[in-house]
mmCIF file of N, CA, C and O in Angstrom:
data_model
loop_
_atom_site.group_PDB
_atom_site.id
_atom_site.type_symbol
_atom_site.label_atom_id
_atom_site.label_comp_id
_atom_site.label_asym_id
_atom_site.label_seq_id
_atom_site.Cartn_x
_atom_site.Cartn_y
_atom_site.Cartn_z
ATOM 1 N N MET A 42 0.828 -1.171 0.000
ATOM 2 C CA MET A 42 0.000 0.000 0.000
ATOM 3 C C MET A 42 0.883 1.249 0.000
ATOM 4 O O MET A 42 1.933 1.264 0.610
ATOM 5 N N ALA A 43 0.411 2.264 -0.657
ATOM 6 C CA ALA A 43 1.130 3.534 -0.712
ATOM 7 C C ALA A 43 0.364 4.580 0.085
ATOM 8 O O ALA A 43 -0.846 4.716 -0.049
ATOM 9 N N HIS A 44 1.088 5.285 0.931
ATOM 10 C CA HIS A 44 0.501 6.339 1.765
ATOM 11 C C HIS A 44 1.313 7.615 1.553
ATOM 12 O O HIS A 44 2.535 7.605 1.647
ATOM 13 N N ARG A 45 0.616 8.697 1.296
ATOM 14 C CA ARG A 45 1.274 10.001 1.179
ATOM 15 C C ARG A 45 1.626 10.462 2.584
ATOM 16 O O ARG A 45 0.790 10.432 3.496
ATOM 17 N N ALA A 46 2.865 10.881 2.775
ATOM 18 C CA ALA A 46 3.315 11.358 4.083
ATOM 19 C C ALA A 46 4.202 12.569 3.850
ATOM 20 O O ALA A 46 5.339 12.431 3.415
ATOM 21 N N GLY A 47 3.671 13.737 4.073
ATOM 22 C CA GLY A 47 4.438 14.950 3.811
ATOM 23 C C GLY A 47 4.692 15.076 2.322
ATOM 24 O O GLY A 47 3.783 15.003 1.513
ATOM 25 N N GLU A 48 5.949 15.195 1.940
ATOM 26 C CA GLU A 48 6.345 15.326 0.540
ATOM 27 C C GLU A 48 6.874 14.008 -0.026
ATOM 28 O O GLU A 48 7.537 13.998 -1.053
ATOM 29 N N ALA A 49 6.581 12.897 0.637
ATOM 30 C CA ALA A 49 7.104 11.600 0.216
ATOM 31 C C ALA A 49 5.986 10.551 0.220
ATOM 32 O O ALA A 49 4.864 10.814 0.641
ATOM 33 N N TRP A 50 6.323 9.369 -0.273
ATOM 34 C CA TRP A 50 5.419 8.223 -0.247
ATOM 35 C C TRP A 50 5.981 7.183 0.704
ATOM 36 O O TRP A 50 7.190 6.926 0.711
ATOM 37 N N LEU A 51 5.113 6.579 1.490
ATOM 38 C CA LEU A 51 5.479 5.445 2.336
ATOM 39 C C LEU A 51 4.836 4.208 1.730
ATOM 40 O O LEU A 51 3.619 4.154 1.561
ATOM 41 N N LEU A 52 5.655 3.222 1.374
ATOM 42 C CA LEU A 52 5.158 1.952 0.869
ATOM 43 C C LEU A 52 5.299 0.921 1.965
ATOM 44 O O LEU A 52 6.360 0.781 2.575
ATOM 45 N N CYS A 53 4.202 0.199 2.225
ATOM 46 C CA CYS A 53 4.220 -0.803 3.284
ATOM 47 C C CYS A 53 3.180 -1.876 2.973
ATOM 48 O O CYS A 53 2.296 -1.669 2.134
ATOM 49 N N PRO A 54 3.277 -3.014 3.641
ATOM 50 C CA PRO A 54 2.292 -4.064 3.432
ATOM 51 C C PRO A 54 0.892 -3.589 3.837
ATOM 52 O O PRO A 54 0.744 -2.647 4.626
ATOM 53 N N ALA A 55 -0.124 -4.247 3.288
ATOM 54 C CA ALA A 55 -1.503 -3.933 3.675
ATOM 55 C C ALA A 55 -1.670 -4.175 5.169
ATOM 56 O O ALA A 55 -1.015 -5.035 5.747
ATOM 57 N N GLY A 56 -2.529 -3.409 5.774
ATOM 58 C CA GLY A 56 -2.770 -3.534 7.207
ATOM 59 C C GLY A 56 -2.428 -2.241 7.906
ATOM 60 O O GLY A 56 -2.222 -1.207 7.257
ATOM 61 N N PRO A 57 -2.325 -2.287 9.208
ATOM 62 C CA PRO A 57 -2.019 -1.068 9.960
ATOM 63 C C PRO A 57 -0.648 -0.499 9.579
ATOM 64 O O PRO A 57 0.307 -1.235 9.372
ATOM 65 N N VAL A 58 -0.586 0.816 9.474
ATOM 66 C CA VAL A 58 0.670 1.505 9.154
ATOM 67 C C VAL A 58 1.440 1.742 10.439
ATOM 68 O O VAL A 58 0.877 2.178 11.447
ATOM 69 N N ASP A 59 2.730 1.451 10.413
ATOM 70 C CA ASP A 59 3.586 1.699 11.570
ATOM 71 C C ASP A 59 3.705 3.211 11.752
ATOM 72 O O ASP A 59 4.204 3.909 10.859
ATOM 73 N N PRO A 60 3.246 3.761 12.864
ATOM 74 C CA PRO A 60 3.296 5.216 13.055
ATOM 75 C C PRO A 60 4.717 5.776 13.024
ATOM 76 O O PRO A 60 4.932 6.914 12.621
ATOM 77 N N ARG A 61 5.701 4.973 13.409
ATOM 78 C CA ARG A 61 7.094 5.446 13.355
ATOM 79 C C ARG A 61 7.528 5.641 11.916
ATOM 80 O O ARG A 61 8.196 6.629 11.598
ATOM 81 N N ALA A 62 7.162 4.712 11.036
ATOM 82 C CA ALA A 62 7.521 4.833 9.617
ATOM 83 C C ALA A 62 6.808 6.024 8.992
ATOM 84 O O ALA A 62 7.387 6.758 8.186
ATOM 85 N N LEU A 63 5.561 6.228 9.357
ATOM 86 C CA LEU A 63 4.790 7.350 8.829
ATOM 87 C C LEU A 63 5.396 8.684 9.274
ATOM 88 O O LEU A 63 5.569 9.599 8.466
ATOM 89 N N THR A 64 5.761 8.797 10.532
ATOM 90 C CA THR A 64 6.377 10.015 11.058
ATOM 91 C C THR A 64 7.727 10.269 10.396
ATOM 92 O O THR A 64 8.034 11.395 9.987
ATOM 93 N N PHE A 65 8.541 9.215 10.282
ATOM 94 C CA PHE A 65 9.842 9.346 9.636
ATOM 95 C C PHE A 65 9.686 9.869 8.213
ATOM 96 O O PHE A 65 10.361 10.816 7.800
ATOM 97 N N THR A 66 8.785 9.258 7.451
ATOM 98 C CA THR A 66 8.570 9.630 6.058
ATOM 99 C C THR A 66 8.065 11.069 5.948
ATOM 100 O O THR A 66 8.521 11.833 5.091
ATOM 101 N N ALA A 67 7.138 11.438 6.798
ATOM 102 C CA ALA A 67 6.545 12.772 6.741
ATOM 103 C C ALA A 67 7.557 13.875 7.018
ATOM 104 O O ALA A 67 7.369 15.012 6.573
ATOM 105 N N HIS A 68 8.626 13.567 7.720
ATOM 106 C CA HIS A 68 9.601 14.591 8.083
ATOM 107 C C HIS A 68 10.818 14.637 7.161
ATOM 108 O O HIS A 68 11.750 15.401 7.409
ATOM 109 N N LEU A 69 10.807 13.869 6.090
ATOM 110 C CA LEU A 69 11.921 13.925 5.145
ATOM 111 C C LEU A 69 11.845 15.204 4.322
ATOM 112 O O LEU A 69 10.761 15.689 4.002
ATOM 113 N N ALA A 70 12.998 15.717 3.968
ATOM 114 C CA ALA A 70 13.047 16.918 3.132
ATOM 115 C C ALA A 70 12.629 16.555 1.710
ATOM 116 O O ALA A 70 12.962 15.487 1.208
ATOM 117 N N PRO A 71 11.887 17.445 1.053
ATOM 118 C CA PRO A 71 11.507 17.181 -0.338
ATOM 119 C C PRO A 71 12.734 17.251 -1.247
ATOM 120 O O PRO A 71 13.707 17.941 -0.935
ATOM 121 N N ASP A 72 12.661 16.529 -2.337
ATOM 122 C CA ASP A 72 13.715 16.564 -3.356
ATOM 123 C C ASP A 72 13.072 17.078 -4.633
ATOM 124 O O ASP A 72 12.199 16.416 -5.187
ATOM 125 N N PRO A 73 13.461 18.242 -5.119
ATOM 126 C CA PRO A 73 12.812 18.815 -6.290
ATOM 127 C C PRO A 73 13.061 18.027 -7.575
ATOM 128 O O PRO A 73 12.339 18.189 -8.549
ATOM 129 N N MET A 74 14.045 17.138 -7.571
ATOM 130 C CA MET A 74 14.381 16.384 -8.778
ATOM 131 C C MET A 74 13.843 14.949 -8.774
ATOM 132 O O MET A 74 13.819 14.309 -9.815
ATOM 133 N N CYS A 75 13.455 14.431 -7.629
ATOM 134 C CA CYS A 75 13.077 13.021 -7.519
ATOM 135 C C CYS A 75 11.852 12.843 -6.627
ATOM 136 O O CYS A 75 11.575 13.678 -5.772
ATOM 137 N N THR A 76 11.165 11.745 -6.832
ATOM 138 C CA THR A 76 10.085 11.356 -5.931
ATOM 139 C C THR A 76 10.715 10.601 -4.772
ATOM 140 O O THR A 76 11.455 9.635 -4.976
ATOM 141 N N VAL A 77 10.450 11.046 -3.559
ATOM 142 C CA VAL A 77 11.020 10.411 -2.377
ATOM 143 C C VAL A 77 10.084 9.281 -1.936
ATOM 144 O O VAL A 77 8.885 9.496 -1.749
ATOM 145 N N VAL A 78 10.649 8.084 -1.789
ATOM 146 C CA VAL A 78 9.874 6.903 -1.420
ATOM 147 C C VAL A 78 10.585 6.196 -0.279
ATOM 148 O O VAL A 78 11.797 5.981 -0.321
ATOM 149 N N VAL A 79 9.825 5.814 0.745
ATOM 150 C CA VAL A 79 10.329 5.016 1.860
ATOM 151 C C VAL A 79 9.598 3.688 1.817
ATOM 152 O O VAL A 79 8.376 3.651 1.669
ATOM 153 N N ALA A 80 10.332 2.597 1.932
ATOM 154 C CA ALA A 80 9.733 1.264 1.950
ATOM 155 C C ALA A 80 9.863 0.682 3.351
ATOM 156 O O ALA A 80 10.972 0.497 3.849
ATOM 157 N N ASP A 81 8.732 0.412 3.985
ATOM 158 C CA ASP A 81 8.710 -0.221 5.305
ATOM 159 C C ASP A 81 8.386 -1.691 5.054
ATOM 160 O O ASP A 81 7.230 -2.066 4.893
ATOM 161 N N LEU A 82 9.418 -2.511 4.984
ATOM 162 C CA LEU A 82 9.267 -3.901 4.589
ATOM 163 C C LEU A 82 9.374 -4.851 5.771
ATOM 164 O O LEU A 82 10.062 -4.555 6.753
ATOM 165 N N PRO A 83 8.724 -6.007 5.655
ATOM 166 C CA PRO A 83 8.900 -7.030 6.689
ATOM 167 C C PRO A 83 10.341 -7.544 6.670
ATOM 168 O O PRO A 83 11.094 -7.295 5.722
ATOM 169 N N ASP A 84 10.722 -8.278 7.702
ATOM 170 C CA ASP A 84 12.091 -8.773 7.822
ATOM 171 C C ASP A 84 12.519 -9.626 6.632
ATOM 172 O O ASP A 84 13.634 -9.535 6.179
ATOM 173 N N ARG A 85 11.636 -10.460 6.140
ATOM 174 C CA ARG A 85 11.999 -11.353 5.037
ATOM 175 C C ARG A 85 11.149 -11.034 3.828
ATOM 176 O O ARG A 85 9.933 -11.057 3.898
ATOM 177 N N VAL A 86 11.807 -10.724 2.728
ATOM 178 C CA VAL A 86 11.110 -10.428 1.476
ATOM 179 C C VAL A 86 11.745 -11.246 0.358
ATOM 180 O O VAL A 86 12.906 -11.631 0.439
ATOM 181 N N ASP A 87 10.980 -11.491 -0.704
ATOM 182 C CA ASP A 87 11.527 -12.262 -1.811
ATOM 183 C C ASP A 87 12.235 -11.353 -2.810
ATOM 184 O O ASP A 87 12.223 -10.128 -2.692
ATOM 185 N N ASP A 88 12.844 -11.955 -3.809
ATOM 186 C CA ASP A 88 13.652 -11.207 -4.774
ATOM 187 C C ASP A 88 12.827 -10.289 -5.665
ATOM 188 O O ASP A 88 13.362 -9.360 -6.256
ATOM 189 N N GLY A 89 11.524 -10.496 -5.786
ATOM 190 C CA GLY A 89 10.693 -9.677 -6.644
ATOM 191 C C GLY A 89 10.210 -8.390 -6.006
ATOM 192 O O GLY A 89 9.395 -7.675 -6.587
ATOM 193 N N ILE A 90 10.726 -8.066 -4.838
ATOM 194 C CA ILE A 90 10.209 -6.917 -4.096
ATOM 195 C C ILE A 90 10.451 -5.593 -4.826
ATOM 196 O O ILE A 90 9.613 -4.689 -4.767
ATOM 197 N N ILE A 91 11.545 -5.448 -5.542
ATOM 198 C CA ILE A 91 11.838 -4.179 -6.219
ATOM 199 C C ILE A 91 10.766 -3.866 -7.259
ATOM 200 O O ILE A 91 10.270 -2.741 -7.341
ATOM 201 N N GLU A 92 10.381 -4.872 -8.042
ATOM 202 C CA GLU A 92 9.331 -4.666 -9.043
ATOM 203 C C GLU A 92 8.007 -4.327 -8.380
ATOM 204 O O GLU A 92 7.271 -3.459 -8.844
ATOM 205 N N MET A 93 7.705 -5.006 -7.281
ATOM 206 C CA MET A 93 6.453 -4.740 -6.563
ATOM 207 C C MET A 93 6.453 -3.324 -6.001
ATOM 208 O O MET A 93 5.428 -2.642 -6.030
ATOM 209 N N LEU A 94 7.588 -2.860 -5.499
ATOM 210 C CA LEU A 94 7.687 -1.512 -4.966
ATOM 211 C C LEU A 94 7.477 -0.483 -6.074
ATOM 212 O O LEU A 94 6.765 0.506 -5.892
ATOM 213 N N ALA A 95 8.098 -0.703 -7.215
ATOM 214 C CA ALA A 95 7.954 0.229 -8.322
ATOM 215 C C ALA A 95 6.495 0.333 -8.771
ATOM 216 O O ALA A 95 6.001 1.419 -9.068
ATOM 217 N N LEU A 96 5.801 -0.782 -8.793
ATOM 218 C CA LEU A 96 4.391 -0.768 -9.186
ATOM 219 C C LEU A 96 3.495 -0.129 -8.131
ATOM 220 O O LEU A 96 2.411 0.359 -8.438
ATOM 221 N N ALA A 97 3.948 -0.099 -6.895
ATOM 222 C CA ALA A 97 3.124 0.435 -5.809
ATOM 223 C C ALA A 97 3.150 1.962 -5.733
ATOM 224 O O ALA A 97 2.283 2.563 -5.104
ATOM 225 N N VAL A 98 4.138 2.597 -6.356
ATOM 226 C CA VAL A 98 4.209 4.057 -6.324
ATOM 227 C C VAL A 98 3.082 4.602 -7.201
ATOM 228 O O VAL A 98 3.012 4.304 -8.389
ATOM 229 N N PRO A 99 2.182 5.373 -6.648
ATOM 230 C CA PRO A 99 1.054 5.883 -7.410
ATOM 231 C C PRO A 99 1.491 6.815 -8.546
ATOM 232 O O PRO A 99 2.470 7.558 -8.396
ATOM 233 N N PRO A 100 0.786 6.754 -9.664
ATOM 234 C CA PRO A 100 1.103 7.688 -10.746
ATOM 235 C C PRO A 100 0.650 9.100 -10.369
ATOM 236 O O PRO A 100 -0.121 9.283 -9.441
ATOM 237 N N GLY A 101 1.112 10.040 -11.082
ATOM 238 C CA GLY A 101 0.699 11.413 -10.809
ATOM 239 C C GLY A 101 1.883 12.324 -10.701
ATOM 240 O O GLY A 101 2.975 12.018 -11.170
ATOM 241 N N ARG A 102 1.667 13.419 -10.033
ATOM 242 C CA ARG A 102 2.708 14.430 -9.950
ATOM 243 C C ARG A 102 3.931 13.878 -9.242
ATOM 244 O O ARG A 102 3.835 13.029 -8.376
ATOM 245 N N THR A 103 5.058 14.358 -9.644
ATOM 246 C CA THR A 103 6.285 13.996 -8.951
ATOM 247 C C THR A 103 6.515 15.032 -7.865
ATOM 248 O O THR A 103 5.919 16.095 -7.855
ATOM 249 N N ILE A 104 7.401 14.689 -6.991
ATOM 250 C CA ILE A 104 7.673 15.564 -5.858
ATOM 251 C C ILE A 104 8.922 16.352 -6.149
ATOM 252 O O ILE A 104 9.881 15.858 -6.612
#
């Protein structure tokens, strides 16, 4: 799931959002050249996670 937090996106598994990850993401400085993305992942992930993360970033304006 993708959640907007400040000037960045927080990507995390479906379910409750970790408030620490949300706070961390919301306080990151914006980057005028790039979309800032934070991935809050479980301890063990498979090799396809990068593709899944890329697909999870919502389309639209860049940051």
